XYZ file of C-alpha atoms in Angstrom:
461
model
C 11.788 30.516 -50.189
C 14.124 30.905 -47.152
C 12.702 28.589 -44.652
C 14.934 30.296 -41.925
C 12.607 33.448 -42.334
C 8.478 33.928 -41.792
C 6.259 34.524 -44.890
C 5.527 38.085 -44.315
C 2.299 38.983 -43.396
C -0.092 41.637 -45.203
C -0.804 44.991 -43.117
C -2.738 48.079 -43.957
C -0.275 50.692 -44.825
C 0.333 52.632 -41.458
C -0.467 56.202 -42.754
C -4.006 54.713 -44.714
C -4.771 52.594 -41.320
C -4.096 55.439 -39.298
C -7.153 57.325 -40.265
C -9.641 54.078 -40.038
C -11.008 51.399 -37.544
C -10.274 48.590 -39.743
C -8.321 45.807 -38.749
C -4.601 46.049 -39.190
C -3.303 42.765 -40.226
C -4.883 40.999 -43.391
C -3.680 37.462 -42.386
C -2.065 34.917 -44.362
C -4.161 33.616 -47.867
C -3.906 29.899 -48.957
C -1.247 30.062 -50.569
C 0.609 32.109 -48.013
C -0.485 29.907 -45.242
C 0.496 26.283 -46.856
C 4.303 28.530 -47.536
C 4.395 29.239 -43.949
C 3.166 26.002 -42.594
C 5.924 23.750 -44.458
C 8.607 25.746 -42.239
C 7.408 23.637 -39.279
C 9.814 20.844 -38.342
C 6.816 18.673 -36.372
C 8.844 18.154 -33.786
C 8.421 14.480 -32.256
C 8.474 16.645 -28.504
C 6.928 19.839 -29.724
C 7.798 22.774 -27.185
C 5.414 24.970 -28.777
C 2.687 23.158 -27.400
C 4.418 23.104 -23.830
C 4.085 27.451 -24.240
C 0.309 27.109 -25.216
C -1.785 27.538 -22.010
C -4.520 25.753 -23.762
C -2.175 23.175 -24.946
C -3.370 22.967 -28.653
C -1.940 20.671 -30.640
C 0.174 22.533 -32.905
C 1.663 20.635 -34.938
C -1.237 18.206 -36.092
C -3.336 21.313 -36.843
C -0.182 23.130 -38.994
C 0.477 19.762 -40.254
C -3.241 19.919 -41.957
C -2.390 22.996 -43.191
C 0.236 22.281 -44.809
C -1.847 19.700 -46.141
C -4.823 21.632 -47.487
C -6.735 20.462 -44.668
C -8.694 23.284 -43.436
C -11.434 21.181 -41.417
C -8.887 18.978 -40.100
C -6.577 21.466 -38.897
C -10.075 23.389 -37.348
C -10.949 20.265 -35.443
C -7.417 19.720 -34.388
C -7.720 23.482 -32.836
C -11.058 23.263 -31.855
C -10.587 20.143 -29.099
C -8.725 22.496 -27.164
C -9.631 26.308 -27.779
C -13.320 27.601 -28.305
C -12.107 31.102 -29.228
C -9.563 30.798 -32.399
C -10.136 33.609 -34.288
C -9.319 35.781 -31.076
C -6.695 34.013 -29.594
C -4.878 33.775 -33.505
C -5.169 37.184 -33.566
C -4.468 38.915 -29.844
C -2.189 35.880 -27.899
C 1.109 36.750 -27.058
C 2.531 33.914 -29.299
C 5.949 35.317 -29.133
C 6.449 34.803 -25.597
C 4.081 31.748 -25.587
C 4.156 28.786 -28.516
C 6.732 30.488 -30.606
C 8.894 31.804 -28.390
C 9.707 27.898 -27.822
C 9.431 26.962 -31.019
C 13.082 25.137 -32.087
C 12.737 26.891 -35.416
C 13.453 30.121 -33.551
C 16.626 29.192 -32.229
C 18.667 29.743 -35.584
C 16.176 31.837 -37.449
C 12.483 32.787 -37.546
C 10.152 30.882 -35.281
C 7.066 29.697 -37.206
C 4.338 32.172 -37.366
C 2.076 30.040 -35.552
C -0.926 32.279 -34.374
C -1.171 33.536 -37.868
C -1.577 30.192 -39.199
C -4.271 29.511 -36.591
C -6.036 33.120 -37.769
C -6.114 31.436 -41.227
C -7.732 28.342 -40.383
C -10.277 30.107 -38.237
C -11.135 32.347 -40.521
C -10.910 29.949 -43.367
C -13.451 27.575 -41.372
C -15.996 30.173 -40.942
C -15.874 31.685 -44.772
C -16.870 27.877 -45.562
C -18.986 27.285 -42.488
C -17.312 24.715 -40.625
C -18.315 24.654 -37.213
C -17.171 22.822 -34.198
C -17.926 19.133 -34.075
C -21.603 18.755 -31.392
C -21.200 18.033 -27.617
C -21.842 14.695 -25.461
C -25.843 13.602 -25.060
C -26.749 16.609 -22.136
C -26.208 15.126 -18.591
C -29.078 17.706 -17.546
C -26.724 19.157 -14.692
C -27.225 22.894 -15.084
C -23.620 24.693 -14.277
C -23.624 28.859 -14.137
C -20.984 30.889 -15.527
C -20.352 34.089 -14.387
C -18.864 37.103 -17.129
C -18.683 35.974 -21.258
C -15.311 37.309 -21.450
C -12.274 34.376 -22.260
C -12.503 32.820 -19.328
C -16.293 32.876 -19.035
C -16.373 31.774 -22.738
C -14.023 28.930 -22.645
C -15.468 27.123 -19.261
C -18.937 26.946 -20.766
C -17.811 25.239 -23.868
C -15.747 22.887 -22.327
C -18.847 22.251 -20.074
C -21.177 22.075 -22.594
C -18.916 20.141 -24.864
C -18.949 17.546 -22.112
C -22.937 17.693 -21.620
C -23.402 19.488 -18.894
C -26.713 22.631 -19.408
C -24.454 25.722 -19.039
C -26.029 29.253 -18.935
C -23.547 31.896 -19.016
C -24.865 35.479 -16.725
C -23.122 38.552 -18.518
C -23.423 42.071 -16.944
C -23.019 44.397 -20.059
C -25.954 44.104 -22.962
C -23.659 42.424 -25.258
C -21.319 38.918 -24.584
C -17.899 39.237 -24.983
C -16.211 40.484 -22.259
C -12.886 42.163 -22.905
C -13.349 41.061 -26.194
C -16.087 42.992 -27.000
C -15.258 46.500 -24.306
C -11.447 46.206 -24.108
C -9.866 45.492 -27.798
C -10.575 47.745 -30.806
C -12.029 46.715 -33.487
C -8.662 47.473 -35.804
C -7.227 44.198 -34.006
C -10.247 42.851 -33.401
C -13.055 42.780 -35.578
C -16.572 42.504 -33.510
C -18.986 41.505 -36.119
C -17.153 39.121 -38.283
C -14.727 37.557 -35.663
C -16.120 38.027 -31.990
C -19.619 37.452 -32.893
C -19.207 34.281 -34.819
C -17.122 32.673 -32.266
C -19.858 33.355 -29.428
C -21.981 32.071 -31.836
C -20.397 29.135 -31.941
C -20.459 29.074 -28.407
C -24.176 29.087 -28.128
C -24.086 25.907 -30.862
C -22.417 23.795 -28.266
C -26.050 24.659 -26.398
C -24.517 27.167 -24.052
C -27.167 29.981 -22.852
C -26.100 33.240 -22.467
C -28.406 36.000 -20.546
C -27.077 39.846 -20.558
C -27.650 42.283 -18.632
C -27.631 40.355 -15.614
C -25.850 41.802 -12.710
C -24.829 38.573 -10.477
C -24.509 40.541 -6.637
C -26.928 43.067 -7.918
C -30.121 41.198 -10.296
C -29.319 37.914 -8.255
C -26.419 36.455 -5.725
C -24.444 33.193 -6.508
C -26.034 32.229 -3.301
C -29.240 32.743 -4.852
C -28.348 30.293 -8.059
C -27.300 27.836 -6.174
C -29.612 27.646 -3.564
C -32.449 28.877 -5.383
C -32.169 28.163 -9.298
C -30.743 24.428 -9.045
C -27.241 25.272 -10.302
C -25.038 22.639 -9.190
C -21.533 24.440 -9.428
C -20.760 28.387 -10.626
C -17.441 29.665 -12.500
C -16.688 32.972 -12.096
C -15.072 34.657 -14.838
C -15.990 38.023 -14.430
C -12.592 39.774 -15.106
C -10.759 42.481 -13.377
C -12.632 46.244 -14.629
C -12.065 48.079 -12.083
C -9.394 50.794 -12.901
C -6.410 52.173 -11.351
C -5.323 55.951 -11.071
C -2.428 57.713 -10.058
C -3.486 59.786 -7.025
C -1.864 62.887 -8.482
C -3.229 66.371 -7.965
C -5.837 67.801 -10.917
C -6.833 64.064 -12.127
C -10.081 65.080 -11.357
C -10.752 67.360 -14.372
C -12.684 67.167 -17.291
C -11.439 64.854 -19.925
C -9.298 62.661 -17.712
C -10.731 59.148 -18.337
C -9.708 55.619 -17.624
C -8.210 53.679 -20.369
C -11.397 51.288 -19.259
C -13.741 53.801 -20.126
C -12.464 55.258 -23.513
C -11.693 51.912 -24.832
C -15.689 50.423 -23.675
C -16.944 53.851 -25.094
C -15.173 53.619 -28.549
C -15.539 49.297 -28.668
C -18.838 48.195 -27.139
C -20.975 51.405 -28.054
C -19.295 52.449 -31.187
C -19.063 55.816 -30.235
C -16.250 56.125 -32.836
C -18.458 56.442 -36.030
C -19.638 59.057 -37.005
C -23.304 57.902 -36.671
C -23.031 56.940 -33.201
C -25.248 57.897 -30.058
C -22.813 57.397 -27.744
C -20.610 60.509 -27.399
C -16.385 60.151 -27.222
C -14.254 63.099 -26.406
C -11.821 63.955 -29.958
C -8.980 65.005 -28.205
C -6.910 67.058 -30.499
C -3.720 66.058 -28.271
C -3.516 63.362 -25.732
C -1.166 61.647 -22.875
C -1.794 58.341 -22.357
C -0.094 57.052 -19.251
C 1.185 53.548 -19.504
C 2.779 51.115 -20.992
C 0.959 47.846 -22.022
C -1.278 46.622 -24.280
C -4.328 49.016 -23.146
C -2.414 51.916 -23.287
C -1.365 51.046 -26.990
C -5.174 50.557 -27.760
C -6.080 53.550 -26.214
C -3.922 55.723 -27.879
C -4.072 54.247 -31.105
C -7.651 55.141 -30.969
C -6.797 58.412 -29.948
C -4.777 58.853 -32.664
C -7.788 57.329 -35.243
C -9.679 59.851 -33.017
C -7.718 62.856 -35.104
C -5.391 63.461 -31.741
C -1.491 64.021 -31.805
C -1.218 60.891 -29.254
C 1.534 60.952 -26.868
C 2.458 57.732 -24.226
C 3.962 58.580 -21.070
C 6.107 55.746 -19.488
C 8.628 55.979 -16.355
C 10.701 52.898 -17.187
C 12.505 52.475 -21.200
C 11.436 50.896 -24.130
C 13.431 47.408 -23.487
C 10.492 47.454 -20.012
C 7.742 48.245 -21.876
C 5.115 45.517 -21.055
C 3.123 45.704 -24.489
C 3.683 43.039 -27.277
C 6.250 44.217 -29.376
C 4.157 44.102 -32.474
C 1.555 46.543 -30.852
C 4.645 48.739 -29.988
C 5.590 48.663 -33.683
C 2.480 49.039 -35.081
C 1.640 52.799 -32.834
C 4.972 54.267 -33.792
C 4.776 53.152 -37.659
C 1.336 54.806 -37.208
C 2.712 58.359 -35.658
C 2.118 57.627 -31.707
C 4.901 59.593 -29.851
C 6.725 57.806 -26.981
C 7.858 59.536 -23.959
C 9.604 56.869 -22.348
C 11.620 57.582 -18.804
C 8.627 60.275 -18.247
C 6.196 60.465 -15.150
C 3.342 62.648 -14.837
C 3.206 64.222 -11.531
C 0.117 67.022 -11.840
C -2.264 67.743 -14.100
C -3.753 71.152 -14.743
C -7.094 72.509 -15.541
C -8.498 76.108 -17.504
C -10.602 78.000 -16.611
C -13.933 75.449 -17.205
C -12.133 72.367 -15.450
C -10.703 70.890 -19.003
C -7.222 69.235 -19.090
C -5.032 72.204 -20.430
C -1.585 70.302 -20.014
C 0.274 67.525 -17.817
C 3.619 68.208 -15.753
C 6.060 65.449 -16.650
C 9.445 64.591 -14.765
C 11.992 62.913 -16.072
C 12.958 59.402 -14.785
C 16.705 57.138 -14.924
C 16.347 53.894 -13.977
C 17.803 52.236 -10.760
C 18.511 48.849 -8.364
C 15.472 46.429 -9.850
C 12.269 46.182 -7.527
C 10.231 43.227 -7.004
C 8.915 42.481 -10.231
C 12.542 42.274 -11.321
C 12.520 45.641 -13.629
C 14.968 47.985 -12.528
C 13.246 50.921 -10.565
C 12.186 54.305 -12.097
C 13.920 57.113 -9.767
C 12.789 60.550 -10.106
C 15.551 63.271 -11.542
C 15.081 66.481 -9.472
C 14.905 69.661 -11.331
C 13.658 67.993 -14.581
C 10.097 68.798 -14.573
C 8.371 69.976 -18.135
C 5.472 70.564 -19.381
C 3.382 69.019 -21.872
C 0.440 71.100 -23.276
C -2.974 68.130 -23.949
C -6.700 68.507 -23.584
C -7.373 64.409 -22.684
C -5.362 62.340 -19.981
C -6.097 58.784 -20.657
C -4.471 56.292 -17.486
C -4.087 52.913 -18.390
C -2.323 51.684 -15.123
C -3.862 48.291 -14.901
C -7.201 47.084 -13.419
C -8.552 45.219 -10.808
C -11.863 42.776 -9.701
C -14.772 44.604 -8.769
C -15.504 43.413 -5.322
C -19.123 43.565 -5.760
C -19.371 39.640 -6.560
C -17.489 38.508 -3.363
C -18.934 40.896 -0.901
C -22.259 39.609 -1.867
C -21.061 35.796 -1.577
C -21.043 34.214 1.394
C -17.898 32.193 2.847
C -15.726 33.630 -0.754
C -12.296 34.197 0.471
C -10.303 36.586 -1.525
C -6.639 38.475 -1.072
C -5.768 41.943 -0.662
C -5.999 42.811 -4.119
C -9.627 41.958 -4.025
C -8.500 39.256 -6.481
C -10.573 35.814 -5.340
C -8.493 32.986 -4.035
C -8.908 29.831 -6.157
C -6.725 26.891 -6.877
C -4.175 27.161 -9.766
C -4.910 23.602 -11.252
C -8.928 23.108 -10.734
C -10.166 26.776 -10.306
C -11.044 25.842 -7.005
C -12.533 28.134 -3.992
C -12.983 28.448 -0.707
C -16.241 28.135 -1.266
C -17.549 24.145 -2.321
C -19.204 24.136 -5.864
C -18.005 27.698 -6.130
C -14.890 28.406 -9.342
C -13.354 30.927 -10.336
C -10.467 31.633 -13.284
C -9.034 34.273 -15.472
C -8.275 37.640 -14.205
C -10.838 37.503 -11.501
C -8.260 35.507 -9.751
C -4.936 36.653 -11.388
C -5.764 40.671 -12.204
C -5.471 42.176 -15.466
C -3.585 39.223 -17.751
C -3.796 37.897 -21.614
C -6.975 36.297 -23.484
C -4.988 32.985 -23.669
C -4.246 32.997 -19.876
C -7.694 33.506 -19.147
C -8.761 30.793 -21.402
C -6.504 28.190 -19.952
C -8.246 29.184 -16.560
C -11.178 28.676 -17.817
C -10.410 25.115 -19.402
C -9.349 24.105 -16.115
C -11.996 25.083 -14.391
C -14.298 23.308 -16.843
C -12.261 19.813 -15.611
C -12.179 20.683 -12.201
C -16.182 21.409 -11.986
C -16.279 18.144 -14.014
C -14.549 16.201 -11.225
C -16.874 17.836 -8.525
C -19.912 17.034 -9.813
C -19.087 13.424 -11.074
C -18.183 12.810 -7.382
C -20.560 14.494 -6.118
C-alpha cells in the first residue's frame, strides 16, 4: 500500500447513478477503513483538529479505528458532534480537517470524513448509540429550527441536563438536511432519521409544524411557557433572484424550492403526490453547492442540465468533489456566462435564456476577481426550466415579531461569535441565521457554542 496516497473510495458508476436517487459514494468497508486509518501520523499537535469547527478529536477516534474499535472511535466522535453520519458525509473536509492535515503536505491528506462516515455508519448497523446525558436540571431551554445548528445546541443542552424542546416549522425535523440535500448524498431514512433519532434519546423534544412568529412568539415562550433561554437556529431560506426581465414565467423556480420539492416531499418518485416540473433542458444559475444539487437532480429528472456561472472554474464556490461528480455524470458547465433575460412562449413557459459572455477583471471585495460583461457577445440558449441558486437569506419573520432583537442589513441577526449571544438577554442565536447561507459543520459549531454560552447564562443566572 502507498501510504502517500488515500484508499480509494467506492462510487456508483456515473452513467448507472445518473439515472437514480441513490447515494453516490459507498464509503469505506472494514477492511478499507482500518487501510486508510493506519496512514494517520497522530500527530502529538494535530492541526486537523485545529480545522474542525466542532473540534473532534481526530486522531483518538482514527486511532480506534485503526484499532478495530468501532464504539470507541463513536464515543470519541460523539463528545463533540451529534450529527456524524451527515457531517462524514457533506463537511467540507478538504478545506477544513484535511486541508491541515501534515499528511497532505507531501502526498494525500488522510481521508478523514470518510473514516468518520464509517464509524457512524458502522455504530448504527450494530446499534451503538451515544453514551446518556447528566441527571435533568429541569431548566426547560427552546430551540428554534432542527436544522445543524438547531440539532447540535439541543444535544449539547440536553447532554448537559438541561429539558430542551426543539420548535420546527416544516412537518418533518431536519432542516437543510432534510429540504436542502438530495437524498443521492444524503440518505433521509437510513442516515438523517437515525441521527435525529438519536437526538431525541438524549431526551430532546421536538414539535413540527410550529411556526415560532406565527403559532407563538419567542416573547411568548419566554414569558409565557417558562423557557429560561431560546437558540435560534432557524437558517437562512429565503431566496435570492436576479432581477432580470422574464424571471417571472412559468417554470422559473428557486433552487430552494426544487430542491424542498424533490427532498422533503419526494416528489421525485414516481409514486409521489407532490408534483416536480421534468424539465427536458435546464439552466441552473450558480455556482455552489445548491446549484450542483439542483442540477444534478435535474439531470436524474431526465433534463440535459446546463450551469450558468459568470466567474471560471478555479472561482467556483462548490466542493470540488461535487464539481467532479456533475460533470462525470453529464452536467454541462457554462462557466464565464451570465444570464441577462429570460423569455417566455406563447403560455408564459421558459422557452430559452439570453446569456452574455463574461472575462474576468481587478478582484472585488470578496477577493475574486470581478466578472465584466463582453459587449456584443450575447447568445442564446434554448431551456424550458430556469433554476437560480444565488444564495439565501433569514426570513425576517422571527425578528420582526421579537421584541428588542437587533439584526444587520442583511436581515441576518446580530449575535456574538464565541457564545451565540444577542441583543436580546436569554435570547441565542447561531448557524446561518446569523452568518447567511454557510456549511452543516459551520452551523454545528454555532450551535455547540451556543449550547456553552446558554450554559453559562443560566448557571449565573
Amino acid at each position: 500500500m502507498d501510504m502517500m496516497k488515500k484508499v480509494p473510495v467506492r462510487e456508483q458508476d456515473p452513467k448507472v447513478r445518473a439515472t437514480n436517487f441513490e447515494e453516490v459514494c459507498l464509503g469505506y468497508n472494514r477492511e478499507e477503513a482500518e487501510a486508510e486509518a493506519a496512514r494517520c501520523l497522530n500527530c502529538k499537535n494535530p492541526r486537523c483538529v485545529q480545522g474542525c469547527p466542532v473540534s473532534i478529536n481526530i486522531p483518538g477516534f482514527i486511532m480506534k479505528v485503526k484499532d478495530g474499535d468501532v464504539k470507541g472511535a463513536y464515543d470519541v466522535i460523539s463528545e463533540a458532534s451529534s450529527l456524524p453520519a451527515v457531517c462524514g458525509r457533506v463537511c467540507p473536509q478538504e478545506t477544513q480537517c484535511e486541508g491541515k492535515c501534515v499528511r497532505g503536505i507531501k502526498g494525500e491528506p488522510v481521508s478523514i470524513g470518510k473514516l468518520e462516515r464509517y464509524v457512524a455508519d458502522t455504530a448504527r448497523e450494530m446499534g451503538i448509540k451515544p453514551q446518556m446525558p447528566a441527571e435533568k436540571n429541569g431548566r426547560k431551554v427552546a430551540v428554534i429550527g432542527s436544522g445543524p445548528s438547531g440539532l447540535s445546541c439541543a444535544g449539547d443542552l440536553a447532554k448537559m441536563g438541561y429539558d430542551v424542546t426543539i420548535f420546527e416549522a416544516l412537518h418533518k425535523a431536519g432542516g437543510v438536511l432534510v429540504y436542502g440535500i438530495p437524498e443521492f448524498r444524503l440518505p433521509k431514512e437510513a442516515v438523517v432519521e437515525k441521527e435525529i433519532d438519536n437526538v431525541r434519546a438524549l431526551g430532546v423534544k421536538i414539535e413540527t409544524d410550529v411556526v415560532i412568529g406565527k403559532s407563538t412568539t419567542i416573547d411568548s415562550l419566554i414569558e409565557d411557557e417558562g423557557f429560561e433561554a431560546v437558540f435560534i437556529g432557524s437558517g437562512a431560506g429565503l431566496p435570492k433572484f436576479m432581477g432580470i426581465p422574464g424571471e417571472q414565467a412559468l417554470g422559473v423556480f428557486s433552487a430552494n424550492e426544487f430542491l424542498t420539492r424533490s427532498n422533503l416531499m419526494g416528489a421525485f418518485r414516481e409514486d409521489s403526490r407532490t408534483p416536480i416540473m421534468r424539465p427536458r433542458k435546464c439552466v441552473v444559475v450558480g455556482g455552489g453547492n445548491v446549484a450542483m444539487d439542483a442540477a444534478r437532480t435535474a439531470l436524474r429528472l431526465g433534463a440535459e442540465t446546463h450551469i450558468v456561472y459568470r466567474r471560471s472554474e478555479e472561482e467556483l464556490p462548490a466542493r470540488r468533489e461535487e464539481v467532479h461528480h456533475a460533470k462525470e455524470e453529464g452536467i454541462i458547465f457554462d462557466l464565464l456566462t451570465n444570464p441577462v433575460e429570460i423569455h417566455e412562449d406563447e403560455n408564459g413557459w421558459v422557452k430559452s435564456v439570453t446569456c452574455i459572455r463574461m472575462e474576468l477583471g481587478e478582484p472585488d471585495a470578496s477577493g475574486r476577481r470581478r466578472p465584466v460583461e463582453i459587449p456584443g457577445s450575447e447568445f442564446e440558449i434554448e431551456c424550458d426550466a430556469v433554476i437560480m441558486s444565488l444564495g439565501t437569506s433569514p426570513n425576517p419573520l422571527i425578528s420582526s415579531t421579537t421584541k428588542g432583537l437587533d439584526i444587520n442589513r442583511r436581515a441576518c441577526i446580530i449575535a456574538d461569535e464565541e457564545t451565540g449571544s444577542t441583543s436580546k438577554a436569554g435570547v441565542y442565536a447561531g448557524g446561518d441565521a446569523v452568518t447567511g447561507a454557510a456549511t452543516v459543520i459551520l452551523a454545528m459549531g454555532a450551535g455547540r457554542a451556543a449550547a456553552k454560552g446558554i450554559d453559562e447564562y443560566l448557571r449565573a443566572k
